PDB file of C-alpha atoms in Angstrom:
ATOM      1  CA  MET A 137     190.902  69.886 169.890  1.00  0.00           C
ATOM      2  CA  LYS A 138     190.928  66.333 171.225  1.00  0.00           C
ATOM      3  CA  TYR A 139     188.811  66.693 174.351  1.00  0.00           C
ATOM      4  CA  GLY A 140     185.755  68.598 173.258  1.00  0.00           C
ATOM      5  CA  ILE A 141     184.327  72.079 173.225  1.00  0.00           C
ATOM      6  CA  PRO A 142     182.299  72.961 176.347  1.00  0.00           C
ATOM      7  CA  LEU A 143     178.996  74.819 176.430  1.00  0.00           C
ATOM      8  CA  ASP A 144     178.572  77.538 179.009  1.00  0.00           C
ATOM      9  CA  SER A 145     175.580  77.820 181.357  1.00  0.00           C
ATOM     10  CA  GLU A 146     173.663  79.945 178.816  1.00  0.00           C
ATOM     11  CA  ASN A 147     174.158  77.178 176.226  1.00  0.00           C
ATOM     12  CA  LYS A 148     176.134  79.425 173.884  1.00  0.00           C
ATOM     13  CA  LEU A 149     179.166  77.940 172.206  1.00  0.00           C
ATOM     14  CA  ILE A 150     182.453  79.177 173.550  1.00  0.00           C
ATOM     15  CA  MET A 151     183.704  80.774 170.345  1.00  0.00           C
ATOM     16  CA  ASN A 152     187.371  80.945 171.273  1.00  0.00           C
ATOM     17  CA  GLU A 153     187.327  77.132 171.573  1.00  0.00           C
ATOM     18  CA  LEU A 154     185.811  76.878 168.090  1.00  0.00           C
ATOM     19  CA  LYS A 155     188.503  79.249 166.807  1.00  0.00           C
ATOM     20  CA  GLU A 156     191.151  77.026 168.408  1.00  0.00           C
ATOM     21  CA  PHE A 157     189.593  74.035 166.612  1.00  0.00           C
ATOM     22  CA  GLU A 158     189.744  75.892 163.279  1.00  0.00           C
ATOM     23  CA  ASP A 159     193.349  76.905 163.966  1.00  0.00           C
ATOM     24  CA  SER A 160     194.302  73.272 164.600  1.00  0.00           C
ATOM     25  CA  VAL A 161     192.741  72.285 161.263  1.00  0.00           C
ATOM     26  CA  TRP A 162     194.668  75.083 159.561  1.00  0.00           C
ATOM     27  CA  ASP A 163     197.931  73.986 161.206  1.00  0.00           C
ATOM     28  CA  ARG A 164     197.460  70.444 159.894  1.00  0.00           C
ATOM     29  CA  LEU A 165     196.689  71.705 156.403  1.00  0.00           C
ATOM     30  CA  GLN A 166     199.772  73.930 156.359  1.00  0.00           C
ATOM     31  CA  LYS A 167     201.998  70.881 156.856  1.00  0.00           C
ATOM     32  CA  VAL A 168     200.797  69.291 153.615  1.00  0.00           C
ATOM     33  CA  LYS A 169     200.400  72.450 151.549  1.00  0.00           C
ATOM     34  CA  PRO A 170     202.511  72.061 148.403  1.00  0.00           C
ATOM     35  CA  CYS A 171     202.714  75.782 147.593  1.00  0.00           C
ATOM     36  CA  ARG A 172     201.365  79.131 148.772  1.00  0.00           C
ATOM     37  CA  TRP A 173     198.797  79.684 146.065  1.00  0.00           C
ATOM     38  CA  VAL A 174     197.013  76.330 146.208  1.00  0.00           C
ATOM     39  CA  LYS A 175     193.550  76.596 147.769  1.00  0.00           C
ATOM     40  CA  PHE A 176     192.509  73.705 149.982  1.00  0.00           C
ATOM     41  CA  PRO A 177     189.001  72.332 149.689  1.00  0.00           C
ATOM     42  CA  ASN A 178     186.831  72.917 152.721  1.00  0.00           C
ATOM     43  CA  ARG A 179     186.767  70.135 155.291  1.00  0.00           C
ATOM     44  CA  ASN A 180     183.327  68.731 156.042  1.00  0.00           C
ATOM     45  CA  VAL A 181     182.105  68.833 159.645  1.00  0.00           C
ATOM     46  CA  PHE A 182     179.163  66.524 160.419  1.00  0.00           C
ATOM     47  CA  ILE A 183     177.014  67.922 163.246  1.00  0.00           C
ATOM     48  CA  SER A 184     175.043  65.401 165.305  1.00  0.00           C
ATOM     49  CA  PHE A 185     172.217  66.820 167.433  1.00  0.00           C
ATOM     50  CA  CYS A 186     168.719  66.088 168.708  1.00  0.00           C
ATOM     51  CA  ASN A 187     165.714  68.197 167.687  1.00  0.00           C
ATOM     52  CA  GLU A 188     165.563  69.834 171.120  1.00  0.00           C
ATOM     53  CA  ASP A 189     169.087  71.217 170.547  1.00  0.00           C
ATOM     54  CA  ARG A 190     168.339  72.691 167.121  1.00  0.00           C
ATOM     55  CA  SER A 191     169.195  76.230 168.306  1.00  0.00           C
ATOM     56  CA  LYS A 192     172.669  75.079 169.418  1.00  0.00           C
ATOM     57  CA  MET A 193     173.171  73.343 166.063  1.00  0.00           C
ATOM     58  CA  LYS A 194     172.269  76.549 164.222  1.00  0.00           C
ATOM     59  CA  VAL A 195     174.814  78.578 166.236  1.00  0.00           C
ATOM     60  CA  LEU A 196     177.512  76.004 165.510  1.00  0.00           C
ATOM     61  CA  LYS A 197     176.525  75.697 161.839  1.00  0.00           C
ATOM     62  CA  ASN A 198     176.703  79.475 161.370  1.00  0.00           C
ATOM     63  CA  GLU A 199     180.134  79.675 163.001  1.00  0.00           C
ATOM     64  CA  ILE A 200     181.508  76.762 160.983  1.00  0.00           C
ATOM     65  CA  ASN A 201     180.189  78.198 157.731  1.00  0.00           C
ATOM     66  CA  LYS A 202     181.969  81.514 158.434  1.00  0.00           C
ATOM     67  CA  SER A 203     185.231  79.608 158.233  1.00  0.00           C
ATOM     68  CA  GLU A 204     187.341  79.504 155.098  1.00  0.00           C
ATOM     69  CA  LEU A 205     188.336  75.934 155.964  1.00  0.00           C
ATOM     70  CA  LEU A 206     185.196  74.184 157.157  1.00  0.00           C
ATOM     71  CA  THR A 207     181.742  73.334 155.803  1.00  0.00           C
ATOM     72  CA  SER A 208     178.941  72.070 158.034  1.00  0.00           C
ATOM     73  CA  VAL A 209     177.079  68.887 157.145  1.00  0.00           C
ATOM     74  CA  ILE A 210     173.512  68.790 158.473  1.00  0.00           C
ATOM     75  CA  VAL A 211     171.596  65.730 157.264  1.00  0.00           C
ATOM     76  CA  GLU A 212     168.208  67.431 157.351  1.00  0.00           C
ATOM     77  CA  ASP A 213     169.563  70.071 154.937  1.00  0.00           C
ATOM     78  CA  LYS A 214     170.385  67.312 152.454  1.00  0.00           C
ATOM     79  CA  ARG A 215     167.093  65.369 152.469  1.00  0.00           C
ATOM     80  CA  GLU A 216     166.480  63.482 149.230  1.00  0.00           C
ATOM     81  CA  GLY A 217     163.136  61.890 148.457  1.00  0.00           C
ATOM     82  CA  ALA A 218     164.333  58.390 147.545  1.00  0.00           C
ATOM     83  CA  LYS A 219     167.007  57.976 150.240  1.00  0.00           C
ATOM     84  CA  SER A 220     166.383  56.907 153.808  1.00  0.00           C
ATOM     85  CA  LEU A 221     167.558  59.032 156.709  1.00  0.00           C
ATOM     86  CA  SER A 222     170.058  56.337 157.735  1.00  0.00           C
ATOM     87  CA  GLU A 223     171.606  56.330 154.234  1.00  0.00           C
ATOM     88  CA  LEU A 224     172.040  60.111 154.390  1.00  0.00           C
ATOM     89  CA  VAL A 225     173.608  59.912 157.863  1.00  0.00           C
ATOM     90  CA  ILE A 226     176.083  57.234 156.746  1.00  0.00           C
ATOM     91  CA  LYS A 227     177.007  59.207 153.623  1.00  0.00           C
ATOM     92  CA  GLY A 228     177.358  62.434 155.621  1.00  0.00           C
ATOM     93  CA  ILE A 229     179.682  60.852 158.193  1.00  0.00           C
ATOM     94  CA  ILE A 230     181.782  59.036 155.577  1.00  0.00           C
ATOM     95  CA  GLU A 231     182.258  62.272 153.619  1.00  0.00           C
ATOM     96  CA  SER A 232     183.220  64.291 156.722  1.00  0.00           C
ATOM     97  CA  GLU A 233     186.661  64.770 158.207  1.00  0.00           C
ATOM     98  CA  PHE A 234     185.237  65.921 161.546  1.00  0.00           C
ATOM     99  CA  PHE A 235     182.223  64.778 163.563  1.00  0.00           C
ATOM    100  CA  ILE A 236     180.798  67.090 166.231  1.00  0.00           C
ATOM    101  CA  PRO A 237     178.108  65.625 168.468  1.00  0.00           C
ATOM    102  CA  ILE A 238     176.278  68.234 170.544  1.00  0.00           C
ATOM    103  CA  LEU A 239     175.797  66.473 173.868  1.00  0.00           C
ATOM    104  CA  THR A 240     173.273  67.904 176.303  1.00  0.00           C
ATOM    105  CA  GLU A 241     170.878  66.564 178.917  1.00  0.00           C
ATOM    106  CA  LYS A 242     168.370  66.064 176.104  1.00  0.00           C
ATOM    107  CA  SER A 243     170.638  64.462 173.522  1.00  0.00           C
ATOM    108  CA  ILE A 244     172.554  61.894 175.588  1.00  0.00           C
ATOM    109  CA  SER A 245     169.550  59.559 175.528  1.00  0.00           C
ATOM    110  CA  ASN A 246     168.644  60.233 171.875  1.00  0.00           C
ATOM    111  CA  GLN A 247     168.949  57.039 169.839  1.00  0.00           C
ATOM    112  CA  TRP A 248     170.036  58.771 166.606  1.00  0.00           C
ATOM    113  CA  VAL A 249     172.797  60.766 168.300  1.00  0.00           C
ATOM    114  CA  ASN A 250     174.128  57.657 170.032  1.00  0.00           C
ATOM    115  CA  GLN A 251     174.042  55.564 166.843  1.00  0.00           C
ATOM    116  CA  GLU A 252     175.814  58.309 164.902  1.00  0.00           C
ATOM    117  CA  ILE A 253     178.543  58.428 167.572  1.00  0.00           C
ATOM    118  CA  GLY A 254     178.997  54.655 167.403  1.00  0.00           C
ATOM    119  CA  PHE A 255     179.169  54.624 163.598  1.00  0.00           C
ATOM    120  CA  CYS A 256     181.590  57.541 163.595  1.00  0.00           C
ATOM    121  CA  LYS A 257     183.792  55.919 166.254  1.00  0.00           C
ATOM    122  CA  TYR A 258     184.501  53.130 163.754  1.00  0.00           C
ATOM    123  CA  HIS A 259     185.620  55.727 161.209  1.00  0.00           C
ATOM    124  CA  GLU A 260     187.771  57.448 163.809  1.00  0.00           C
ATOM    125  CA  ILE A 261     189.512  54.144 164.567  1.00  0.00           C
ATOM    126  CA  GLU A 262     190.100  53.724 160.840  1.00  0.00           C
ATOM    127  CA  GLY A 263     191.680  57.204 160.788  1.00  0.00           C
ATOM    128  CA  LYS A 264     188.966  58.654 158.560  1.00  0.00           C
ATOM    129  CA  THR A 265     187.010  60.951 160.865  1.00  0.00           C
ATOM    130  CA  GLU A 266     187.926  62.837 164.033  1.00  0.00           C
ATOM    131  CA  ILE A 267     185.319  63.163 166.801  1.00  0.00           C
ATOM    132  CA  VAL A 268     185.222  66.580 168.479  1.00  0.00           C
ATOM    133  CA  PRO A 269     182.389  66.501 171.039  1.00  0.00           C
ATOM    134  CA  ILE A 270     180.621  69.555 172.382  1.00  0.00           C
ATOM    135  CA  VAL A 271     179.510  68.695 175.901  1.00  0.00           C
ATOM    136  CA  GLU A 272     177.220  70.622 178.214  1.00  0.00           C
ATOM    137  CA  ASN A 273     179.147  71.140 181.456  1.00  0.00           C
ATOM    138  CA  THR A 274     176.281  69.794 183.565  1.00  0.00           C
ATOM    139  CA  ILE A 275     176.395  66.306 181.989  1.00  0.00           C
ATOM    140  CA  ILE A 276     180.121  65.548 181.879  1.00  0.00           C
ATOM    141  CA  GLU A 277     179.845  63.240 184.891  1.00  0.00           C
ATOM    142  CA  LYS A 278     176.847  61.414 183.366  1.00  0.00           C
ATOM    143  CA  LEU A 279     178.596  60.482 180.110  1.00  0.00           C
ATOM    144  CA  LYS A 280     179.419  56.881 179.398  1.00  0.00           C
ATOM    145  CA  GLY A 281     180.816  55.127 176.335  1.00  0.00           C
ATOM    146  CA  PHE A 282     182.985  56.407 173.516  1.00  0.00           C
ATOM    147  CA  ILE A 283     182.702  60.129 174.243  1.00  0.00           C
ATOM    148  CA  HIS A 284     183.339  59.641 177.964  1.00  0.00           C
ATOM    149  CA  ASP A 285     186.665  57.992 177.108  1.00  0.00           C
ATOM    150  CA  GLN A 286     187.677  61.032 175.040  1.00  0.00           C
ATOM    151  CA  ILE A 287     186.962  63.812 177.510  1.00  0.00           C
ATOM    152  CA  GLN A 288     189.709  65.029 179.762  1.00  0.00           C
ATOM    153  CA  HIS A 289     188.251  65.213 183.254  1.00  0.00           C
ATOM    154  CA  PRO A 290     189.409  67.916 185.692  1.00  0.00           C
TER     155      PRO A 290
END
């Protein structure tokens, strides 16, 4: 799923797109599977979101966690007393195979979301993490930067 998963006007995730994403992960895993009875470890999916989009994150998190192949990574779920938020974000992105930024009218100007995208873009270039943006249909034309370059425009 190279070009992102859209949100509909009611801000609900389009679940068939998420299923297609999971199927593409499964297809890639099948190519390296050494034998039928080996169980693959779940692939981590880092979710980047702003506080105003918490409800969208929860929908996505629940859908990802239903998968046999994927595990969601939400930094606020992994808070540790001695570690800074930036350390947890870096660790979460480094340990994830997929990075899903939820991009809405509210999040495109959020400093944390934008910094996470920039940090993750480096890992994508290095072949370590794949960015799979979720973009609200109403902001596609407003996007600039790394995510804009990834989205296939109609």
